[in-house]
Short mmCIF file of C-alpha atoms in Angstrom, two decimals:
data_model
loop_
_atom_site.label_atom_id
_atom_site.label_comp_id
_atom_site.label_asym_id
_atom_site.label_seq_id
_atom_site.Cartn_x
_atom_site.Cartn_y
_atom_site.Cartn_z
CA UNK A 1 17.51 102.46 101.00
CA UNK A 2 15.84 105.10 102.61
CA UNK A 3 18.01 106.54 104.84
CA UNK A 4 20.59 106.29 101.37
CA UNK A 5 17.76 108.59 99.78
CA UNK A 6 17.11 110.68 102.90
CA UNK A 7 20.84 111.56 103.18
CA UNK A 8 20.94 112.93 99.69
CA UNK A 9 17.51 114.60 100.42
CA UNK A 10 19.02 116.61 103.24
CA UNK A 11 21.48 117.88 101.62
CA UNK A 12 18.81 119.86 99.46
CA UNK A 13 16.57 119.99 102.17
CA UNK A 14 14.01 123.24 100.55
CA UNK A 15 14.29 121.60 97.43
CA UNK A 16 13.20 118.24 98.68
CA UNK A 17 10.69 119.64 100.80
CA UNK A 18 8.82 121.57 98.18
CA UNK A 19 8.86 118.33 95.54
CA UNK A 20 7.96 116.11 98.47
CA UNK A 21 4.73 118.35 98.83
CA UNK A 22 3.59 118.41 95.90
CA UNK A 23 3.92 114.79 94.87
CA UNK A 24 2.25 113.72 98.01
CA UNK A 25 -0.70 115.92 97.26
CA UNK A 26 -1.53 114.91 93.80
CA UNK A 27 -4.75 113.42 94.03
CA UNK A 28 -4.52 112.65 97.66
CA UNK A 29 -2.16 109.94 96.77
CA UNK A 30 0.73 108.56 98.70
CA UNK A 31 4.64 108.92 98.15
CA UNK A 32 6.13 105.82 97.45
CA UNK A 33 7.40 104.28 101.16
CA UNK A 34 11.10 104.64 100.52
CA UNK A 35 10.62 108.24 99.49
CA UNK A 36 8.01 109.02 102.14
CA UNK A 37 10.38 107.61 105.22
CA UNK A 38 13.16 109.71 103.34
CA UNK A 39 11.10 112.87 103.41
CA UNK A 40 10.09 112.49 106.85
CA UNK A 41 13.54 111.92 108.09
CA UNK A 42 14.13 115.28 106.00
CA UNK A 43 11.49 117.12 107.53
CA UNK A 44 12.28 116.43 111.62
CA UNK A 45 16.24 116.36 110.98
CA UNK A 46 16.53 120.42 110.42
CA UNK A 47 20.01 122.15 109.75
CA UNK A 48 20.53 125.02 112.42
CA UNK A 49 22.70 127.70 111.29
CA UNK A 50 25.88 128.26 113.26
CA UNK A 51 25.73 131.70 115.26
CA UNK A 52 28.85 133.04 113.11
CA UNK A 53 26.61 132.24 109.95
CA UNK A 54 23.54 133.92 111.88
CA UNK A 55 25.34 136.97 112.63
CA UNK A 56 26.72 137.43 108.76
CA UNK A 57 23.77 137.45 107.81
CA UNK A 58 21.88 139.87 110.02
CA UNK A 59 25.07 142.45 109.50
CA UNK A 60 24.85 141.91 105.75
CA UNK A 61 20.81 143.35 106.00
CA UNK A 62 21.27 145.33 108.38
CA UNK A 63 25.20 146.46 109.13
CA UNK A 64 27.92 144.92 111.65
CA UNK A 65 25.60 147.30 114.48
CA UNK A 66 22.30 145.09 113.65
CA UNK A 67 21.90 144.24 117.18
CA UNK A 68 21.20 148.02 118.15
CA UNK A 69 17.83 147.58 116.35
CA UNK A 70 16.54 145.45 119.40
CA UNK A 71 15.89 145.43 122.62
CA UNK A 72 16.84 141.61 122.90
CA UNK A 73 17.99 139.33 120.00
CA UNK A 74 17.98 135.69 121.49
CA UNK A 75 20.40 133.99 119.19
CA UNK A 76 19.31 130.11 119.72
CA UNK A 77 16.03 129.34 116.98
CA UNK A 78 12.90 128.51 118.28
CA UNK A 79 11.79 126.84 115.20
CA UNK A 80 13.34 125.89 111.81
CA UNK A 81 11.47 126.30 108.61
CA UNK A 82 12.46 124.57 105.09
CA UNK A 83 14.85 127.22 103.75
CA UNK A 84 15.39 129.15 107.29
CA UNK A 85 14.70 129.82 110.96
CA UNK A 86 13.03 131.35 113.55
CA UNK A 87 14.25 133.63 116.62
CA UNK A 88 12.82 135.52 119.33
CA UNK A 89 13.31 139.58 119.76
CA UNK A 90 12.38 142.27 121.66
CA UNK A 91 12.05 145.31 119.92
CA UNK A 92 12.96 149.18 120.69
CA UNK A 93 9.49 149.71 121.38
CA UNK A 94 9.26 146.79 123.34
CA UNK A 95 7.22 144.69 120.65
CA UNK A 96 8.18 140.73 120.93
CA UNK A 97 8.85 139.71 117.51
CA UNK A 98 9.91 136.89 115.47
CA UNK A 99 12.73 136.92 113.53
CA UNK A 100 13.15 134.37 110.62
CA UNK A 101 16.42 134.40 108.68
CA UNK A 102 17.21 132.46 105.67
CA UNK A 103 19.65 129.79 105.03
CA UNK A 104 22.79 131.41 103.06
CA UNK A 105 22.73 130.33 99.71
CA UNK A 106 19.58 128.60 99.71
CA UNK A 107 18.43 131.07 96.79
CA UNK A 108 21.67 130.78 94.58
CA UNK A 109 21.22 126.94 94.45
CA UNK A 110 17.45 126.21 93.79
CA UNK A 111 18.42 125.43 90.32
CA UNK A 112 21.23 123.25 90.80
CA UNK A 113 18.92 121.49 93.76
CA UNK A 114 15.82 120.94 91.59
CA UNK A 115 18.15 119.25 89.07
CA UNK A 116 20.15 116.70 91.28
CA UNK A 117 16.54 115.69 92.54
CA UNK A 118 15.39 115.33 89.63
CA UNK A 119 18.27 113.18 88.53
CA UNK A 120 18.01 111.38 91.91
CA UNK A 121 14.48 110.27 91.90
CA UNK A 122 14.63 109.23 88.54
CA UNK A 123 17.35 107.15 88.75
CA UNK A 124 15.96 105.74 91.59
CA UNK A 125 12.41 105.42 89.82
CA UNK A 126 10.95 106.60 93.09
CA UNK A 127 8.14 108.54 90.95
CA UNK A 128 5.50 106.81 88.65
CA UNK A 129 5.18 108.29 84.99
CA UNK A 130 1.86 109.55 85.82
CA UNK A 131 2.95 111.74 88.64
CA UNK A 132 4.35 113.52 85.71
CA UNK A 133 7.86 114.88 87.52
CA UNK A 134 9.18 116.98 85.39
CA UNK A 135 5.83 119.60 85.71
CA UNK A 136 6.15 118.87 89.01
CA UNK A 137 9.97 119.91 89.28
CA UNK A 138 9.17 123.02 87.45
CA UNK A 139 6.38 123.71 89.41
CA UNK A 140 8.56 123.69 92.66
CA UNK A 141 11.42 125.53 91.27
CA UNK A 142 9.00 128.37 90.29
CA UNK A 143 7.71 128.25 93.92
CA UNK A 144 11.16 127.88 95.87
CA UNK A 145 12.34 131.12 93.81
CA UNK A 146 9.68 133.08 94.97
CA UNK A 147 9.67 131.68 98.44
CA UNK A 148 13.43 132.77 98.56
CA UNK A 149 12.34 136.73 98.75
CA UNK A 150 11.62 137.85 102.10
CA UNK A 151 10.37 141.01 100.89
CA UNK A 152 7.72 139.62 98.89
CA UNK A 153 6.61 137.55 101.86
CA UNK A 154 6.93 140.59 103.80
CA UNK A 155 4.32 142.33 101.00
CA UNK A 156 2.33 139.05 100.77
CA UNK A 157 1.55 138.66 104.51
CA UNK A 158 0.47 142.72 105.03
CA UNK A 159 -1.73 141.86 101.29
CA UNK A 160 -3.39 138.71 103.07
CA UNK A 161 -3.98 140.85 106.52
CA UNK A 162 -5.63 143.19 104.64
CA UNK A 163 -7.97 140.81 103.24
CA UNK A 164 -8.76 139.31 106.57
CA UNK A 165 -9.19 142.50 108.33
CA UNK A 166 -12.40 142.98 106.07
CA UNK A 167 -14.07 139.04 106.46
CA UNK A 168 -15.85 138.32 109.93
CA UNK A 169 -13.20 135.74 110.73
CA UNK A 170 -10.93 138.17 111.70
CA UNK A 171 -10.10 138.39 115.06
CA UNK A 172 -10.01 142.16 115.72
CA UNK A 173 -8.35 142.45 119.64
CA UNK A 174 -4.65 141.78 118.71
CA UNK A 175 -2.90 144.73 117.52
CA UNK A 176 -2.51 145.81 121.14
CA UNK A 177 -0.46 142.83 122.27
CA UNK A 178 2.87 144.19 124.02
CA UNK A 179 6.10 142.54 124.71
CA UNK A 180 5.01 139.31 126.98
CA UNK A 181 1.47 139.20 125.94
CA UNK A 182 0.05 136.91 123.23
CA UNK A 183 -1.26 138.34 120.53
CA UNK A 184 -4.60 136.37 120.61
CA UNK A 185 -7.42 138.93 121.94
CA UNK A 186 -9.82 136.31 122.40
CA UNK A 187 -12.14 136.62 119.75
CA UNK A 188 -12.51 133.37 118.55
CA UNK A 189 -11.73 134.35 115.04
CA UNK A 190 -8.17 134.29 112.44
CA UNK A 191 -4.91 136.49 113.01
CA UNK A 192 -2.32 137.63 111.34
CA UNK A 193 0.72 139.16 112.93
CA UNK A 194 2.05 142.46 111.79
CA UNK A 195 5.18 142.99 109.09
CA UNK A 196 7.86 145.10 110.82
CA UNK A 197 9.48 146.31 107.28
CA UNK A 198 12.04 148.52 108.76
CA UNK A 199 13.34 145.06 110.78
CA UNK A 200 13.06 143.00 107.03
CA UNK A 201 14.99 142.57 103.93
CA UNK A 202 15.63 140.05 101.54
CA UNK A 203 16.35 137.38 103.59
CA UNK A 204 15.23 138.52 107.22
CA UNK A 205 11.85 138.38 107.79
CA UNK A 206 10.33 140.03 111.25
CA UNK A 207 6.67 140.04 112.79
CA UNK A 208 4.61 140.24 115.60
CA UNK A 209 5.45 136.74 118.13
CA UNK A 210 2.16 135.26 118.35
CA UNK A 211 1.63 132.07 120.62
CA UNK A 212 0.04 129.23 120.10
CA UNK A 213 0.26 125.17 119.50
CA UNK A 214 0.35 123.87 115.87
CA UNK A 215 -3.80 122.64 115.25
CA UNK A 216 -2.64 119.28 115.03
CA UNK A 217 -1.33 119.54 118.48
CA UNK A 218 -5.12 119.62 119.72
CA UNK A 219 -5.99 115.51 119.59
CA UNK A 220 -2.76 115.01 121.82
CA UNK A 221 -3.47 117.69 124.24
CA UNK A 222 -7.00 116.06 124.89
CA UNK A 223 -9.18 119.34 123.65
CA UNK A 224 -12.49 119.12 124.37
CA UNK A 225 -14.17 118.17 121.23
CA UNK A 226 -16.25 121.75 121.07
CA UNK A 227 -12.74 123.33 120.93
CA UNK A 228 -11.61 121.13 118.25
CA UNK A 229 -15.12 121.77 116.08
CA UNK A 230 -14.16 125.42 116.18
CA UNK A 231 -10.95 125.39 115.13
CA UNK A 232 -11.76 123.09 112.20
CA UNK A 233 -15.28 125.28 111.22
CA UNK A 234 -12.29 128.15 111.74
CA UNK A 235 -10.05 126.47 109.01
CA UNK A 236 -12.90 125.39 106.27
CA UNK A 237 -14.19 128.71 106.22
CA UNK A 238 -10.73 130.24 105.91
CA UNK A 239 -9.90 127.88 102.68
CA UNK A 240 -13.24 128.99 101.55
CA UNK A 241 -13.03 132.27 101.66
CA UNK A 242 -9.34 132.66 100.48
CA UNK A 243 -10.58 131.03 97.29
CA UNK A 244 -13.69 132.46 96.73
CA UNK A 245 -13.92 135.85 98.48
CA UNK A 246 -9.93 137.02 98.54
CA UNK A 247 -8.56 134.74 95.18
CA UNK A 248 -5.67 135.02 97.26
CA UNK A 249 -4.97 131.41 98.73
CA UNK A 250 -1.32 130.67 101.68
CA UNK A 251 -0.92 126.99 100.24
CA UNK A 252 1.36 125.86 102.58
CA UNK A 253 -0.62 123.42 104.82
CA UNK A 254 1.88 123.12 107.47
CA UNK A 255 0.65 122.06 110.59
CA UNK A 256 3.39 124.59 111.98
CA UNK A 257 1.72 127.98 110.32
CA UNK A 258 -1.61 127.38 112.47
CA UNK A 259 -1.55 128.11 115.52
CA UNK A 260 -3.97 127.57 118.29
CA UNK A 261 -3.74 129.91 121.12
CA UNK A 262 -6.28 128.59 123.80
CA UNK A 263 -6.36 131.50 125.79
CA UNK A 264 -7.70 133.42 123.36
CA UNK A 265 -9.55 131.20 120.98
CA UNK A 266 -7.74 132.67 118.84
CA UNK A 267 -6.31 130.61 114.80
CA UNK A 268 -2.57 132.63 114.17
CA UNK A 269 -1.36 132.25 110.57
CA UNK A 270 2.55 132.39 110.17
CA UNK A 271 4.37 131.86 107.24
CA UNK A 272 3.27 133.76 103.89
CA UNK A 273 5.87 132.88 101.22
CA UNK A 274 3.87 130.28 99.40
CA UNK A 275 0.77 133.22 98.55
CA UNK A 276 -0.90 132.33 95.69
CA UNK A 277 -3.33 134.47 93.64
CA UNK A 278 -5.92 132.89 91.39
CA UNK A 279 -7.81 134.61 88.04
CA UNK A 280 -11.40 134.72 88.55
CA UNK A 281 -12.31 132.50 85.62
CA UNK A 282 -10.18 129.93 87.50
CA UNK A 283 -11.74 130.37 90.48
CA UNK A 284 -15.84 130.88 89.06
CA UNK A 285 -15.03 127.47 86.94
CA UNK A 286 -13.23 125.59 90.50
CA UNK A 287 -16.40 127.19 92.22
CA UNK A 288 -18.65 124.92 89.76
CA UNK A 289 -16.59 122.11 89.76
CA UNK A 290 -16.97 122.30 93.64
CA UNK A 291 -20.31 122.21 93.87
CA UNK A 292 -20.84 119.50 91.08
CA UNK A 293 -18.72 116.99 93.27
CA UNK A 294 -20.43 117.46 96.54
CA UNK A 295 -24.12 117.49 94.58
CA UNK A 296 -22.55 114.11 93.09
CA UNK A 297 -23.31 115.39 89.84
CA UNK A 298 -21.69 113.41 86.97
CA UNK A 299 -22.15 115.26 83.98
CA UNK A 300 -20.76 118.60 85.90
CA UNK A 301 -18.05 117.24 87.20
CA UNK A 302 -17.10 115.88 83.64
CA UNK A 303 -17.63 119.22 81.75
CA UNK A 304 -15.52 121.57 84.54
CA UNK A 305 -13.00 118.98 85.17
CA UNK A 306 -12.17 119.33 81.13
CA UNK A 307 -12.89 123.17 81.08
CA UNK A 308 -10.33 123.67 83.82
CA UNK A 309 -7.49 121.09 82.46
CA UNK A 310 -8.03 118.07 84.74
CA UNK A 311 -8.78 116.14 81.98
CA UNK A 312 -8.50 116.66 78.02
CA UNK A 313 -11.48 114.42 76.78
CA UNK A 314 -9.53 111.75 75.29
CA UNK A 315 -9.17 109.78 78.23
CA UNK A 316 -9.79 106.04 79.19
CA UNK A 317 -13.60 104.67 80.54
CA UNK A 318 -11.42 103.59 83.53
CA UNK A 319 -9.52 107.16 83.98
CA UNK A 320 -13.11 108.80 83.53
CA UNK A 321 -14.64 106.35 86.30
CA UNK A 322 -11.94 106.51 88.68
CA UNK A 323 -11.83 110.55 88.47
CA UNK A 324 -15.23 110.91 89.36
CA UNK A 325 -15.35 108.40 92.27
CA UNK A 326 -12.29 110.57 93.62
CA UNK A 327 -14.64 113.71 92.89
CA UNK A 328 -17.45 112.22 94.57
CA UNK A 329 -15.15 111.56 97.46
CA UNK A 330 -14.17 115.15 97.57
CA UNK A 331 -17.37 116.23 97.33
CA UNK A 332 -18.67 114.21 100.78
CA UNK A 333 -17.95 117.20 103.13
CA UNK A 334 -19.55 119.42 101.50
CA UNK A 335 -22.81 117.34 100.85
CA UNK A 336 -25.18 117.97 103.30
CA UNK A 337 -26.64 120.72 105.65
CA UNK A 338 -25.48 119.08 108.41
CA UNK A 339 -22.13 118.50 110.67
CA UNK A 340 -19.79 116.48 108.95
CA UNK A 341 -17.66 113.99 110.78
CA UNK A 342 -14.66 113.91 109.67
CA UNK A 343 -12.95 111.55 111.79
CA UNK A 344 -14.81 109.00 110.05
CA UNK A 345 -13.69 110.64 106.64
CA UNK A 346 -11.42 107.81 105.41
CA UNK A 347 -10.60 109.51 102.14
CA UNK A 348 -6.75 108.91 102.25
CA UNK A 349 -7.35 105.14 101.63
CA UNK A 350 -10.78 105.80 99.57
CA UNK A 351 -8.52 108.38 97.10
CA UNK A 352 -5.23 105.55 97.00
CA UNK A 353 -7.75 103.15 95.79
CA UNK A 354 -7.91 105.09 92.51
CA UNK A 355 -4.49 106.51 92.25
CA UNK A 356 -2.66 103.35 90.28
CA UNK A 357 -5.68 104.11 87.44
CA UNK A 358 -4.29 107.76 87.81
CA UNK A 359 -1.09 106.85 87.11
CA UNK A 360 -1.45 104.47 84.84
CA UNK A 361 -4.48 106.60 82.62
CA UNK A 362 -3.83 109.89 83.31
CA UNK A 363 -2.92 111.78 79.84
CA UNK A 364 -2.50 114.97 81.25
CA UNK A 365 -0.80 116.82 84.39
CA UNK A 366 -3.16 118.42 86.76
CA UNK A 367 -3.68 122.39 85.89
CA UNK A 368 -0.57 124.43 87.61
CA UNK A 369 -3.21 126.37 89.51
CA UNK A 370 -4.10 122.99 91.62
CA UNK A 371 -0.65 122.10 92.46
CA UNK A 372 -0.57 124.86 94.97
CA UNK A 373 -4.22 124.87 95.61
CA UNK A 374 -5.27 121.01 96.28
CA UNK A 375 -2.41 121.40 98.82
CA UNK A 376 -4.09 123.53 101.25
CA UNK A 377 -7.74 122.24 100.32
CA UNK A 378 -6.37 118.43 101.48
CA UNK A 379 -4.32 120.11 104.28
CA UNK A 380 -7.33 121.38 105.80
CA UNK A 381 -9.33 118.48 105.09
CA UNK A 382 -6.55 116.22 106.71
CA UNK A 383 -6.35 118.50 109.47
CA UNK A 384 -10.13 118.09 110.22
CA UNK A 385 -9.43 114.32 110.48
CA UNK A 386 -6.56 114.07 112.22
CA UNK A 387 -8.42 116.54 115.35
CA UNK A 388 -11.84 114.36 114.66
CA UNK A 389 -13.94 117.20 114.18
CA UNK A 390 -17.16 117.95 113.12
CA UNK A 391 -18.26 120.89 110.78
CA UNK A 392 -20.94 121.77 108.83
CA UNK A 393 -19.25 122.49 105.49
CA UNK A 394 -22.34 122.90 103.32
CA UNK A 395 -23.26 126.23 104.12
CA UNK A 396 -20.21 127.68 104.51
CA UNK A 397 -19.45 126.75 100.99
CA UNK A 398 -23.03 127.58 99.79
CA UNK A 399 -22.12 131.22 101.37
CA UNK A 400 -18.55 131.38 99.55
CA UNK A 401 -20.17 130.45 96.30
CA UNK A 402 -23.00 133.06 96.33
CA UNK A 403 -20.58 135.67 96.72
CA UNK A 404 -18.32 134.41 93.84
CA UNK A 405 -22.21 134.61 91.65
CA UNK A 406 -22.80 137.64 93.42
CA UNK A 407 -19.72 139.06 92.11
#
């Protein structure tokens, strides 16, 4: 059955992606098994683009001379990404780059993609009622669109740099990186390689090469557990302050767009297309609703969750019950003044203990803003478990929050 499902999946492999994302986020519940084994199969068994392909679409950006722009071009990918992928360059000015170029086509059928999956898992009743698809369809249509221009990327990434530039996690010794050199300066802080606009268009993408191992990487490469703290207090505070401090949030949790450059101690971000910006109401309301689940506070966690849209007022005493438990569950990181051990955070199977009340009491869809948000809020927190870190997440969200009062 699954590899039946997978099959169609990879045919529509951004499309299925994106859905697959979402649906597995809601909540912190799991896909059902035959869609999850599909999805994985999907996400490990890329497409590469023939060179022929590869080189119509660099000539159509950038003329049939395109190569005269670099230095080097090496025309194998180093990495694939859901609707593109990744190669290596050298510029004139001797700058190592990397060059993402998108899929042909993926753009022209999101549409006709995010319909056949929806007919597909229907069909195949592969999503409960209460996962409400078709929000959930719409929602990743809306993102895949946007996701599909390069040039917004391009304008999100240099937006988000900006930001970072002004926090103290950024890490302020990169810019000088040269061709060969990582772009880590050893700072132990965030990064965020440089747009090169005059090497981008609307589906070509080029920045700064940074190095690095995806965060996940660190449990198998034996870090030392101080290394793995740091990178984790790194990743809380980011989420934190993206929310709180920028409004402007990269929801793509991806392992893949973190990476962990050990001589440098330095966190590279990659991979901007999924940049979401949040209204401060949203985000002063969210801030409350925060704080209410890690104080364990009942009544505050009732009264945000319905000013924000989690929940409309008319629901069940079971839906009610089982939303705060999840909220309380939520809420444990963020508790107490004190490190937090996550790898003995076992709020994967805690959360899929309430998730067939959520499905089968749930009145309402989530709010569209937490579709894209509780995916990088869970990615973070699932990245802190998988590494088995320990942070202390209190203050850093006490700090976030008094600036969000502070105005």
């Amino acid at each position: 059955m699954a590899d039946t499902i997978a099959s169609e999946l990879c045919r529509m492999r951004g499309a299925a992606l994106k859905v697959g994302q979402i649906l597995s986020l809601q909540d912190g519940q799991t896909l059902p098994p035959p869609l999850a084994k599909a999805l994985e199969r999907v996400r490990t068994e890329a497409n590469v683009m023939p060179k022929w392909q590869l080189e119509q679409v660099m000539s159509s950006s950038f003329g049939s001379l395109w190569r005269d722009l670099f230095l080097d071009f090496d025309m194998d990918a180093v990495a694939a990404a859901s609707i593109g992928q990744v190669h290596q360059a050298t510029t004139k000015q001797g700058k190592q780059v990397a060059v993402k170029v998108q899929y042909p086509g993926v753009a022209d059928s999101v549409e006709a993609d995010m319909a056949n999956l929806q007919r597909l898992l229907t069909l195949g009743a592969f999503v409960p009622k209460g996962l409400f698809l078709e929000r959930v369809i719409n929602t990743a249509k809306e993102e895949l669109r946007l996701e599909c221009d390069y040039k917004r990327e391009a304008k999100n990434q240099i937006l988000f740099r900006s930001s970072l530039m002004k926090s103290s996690l950024w890490c302020n010794n990169n810019d000088n990186a040269g061709a060969g050199a990582g772009a880590g300066g050893g700072g132990g802080g965030i990064y965020v390689p440089d747009v090169h606009l005059d090497l981008s268009s609307e589906t070509v993408l080029t920045t700064d090469w940074v190095e690095g191992q995806p965060v996940d990487e660190l449990i198998k490469q034996n870090a030392p557990q101080s290394v793995r703290d740091s990178v984790s207090s790194l990743l809380i505070s980011l989420v934190l302050k993206e929310l709180f401090e920028f409004r402007l949030v990269q929801t793509d949790p991806n392992w893949s767009n973190f990476l962990y450059d050990t001589q440098t101690d330095t966190l590279n971000l990659i991979d901007f297309g999924a940049l979401n910006e949040y209204p401060v109401e949203f985000v002063r309301e969210y801030g409350k609703l925060v704080v209410a689940c890690a104080n364990k506070d009942r009544s505050g966690i009732l009264k945000y969750s319905r000013s924000i849209g989690f929940l409309c007022g008319r629901e069940s005493p079971a839906m009610i019950k089982a939303h705060v438990e999840a909220a309380y569950i939520m809420g444990e990181p963020f508790a107490e003044d004190a490190l937090f051990d996550f790898h003995e955070f076992k709020y994967g199977e805690r959360m899929a203990e309430q998730g067939t009340v959520f499905l089968n009491h749930r009145l309402v869809p989530p709010p569209k803003e937490v579709y894209s948000l509780h995916r990088k809020l869970f990615g973070a927190i699932s990245t802190c478990i998988k590494v088995r870190s320990r942070v202390n997440c209190r203050n850093k969200l006490q700090e976030s929050i008094s600036r969000v009062e502070a105005g």
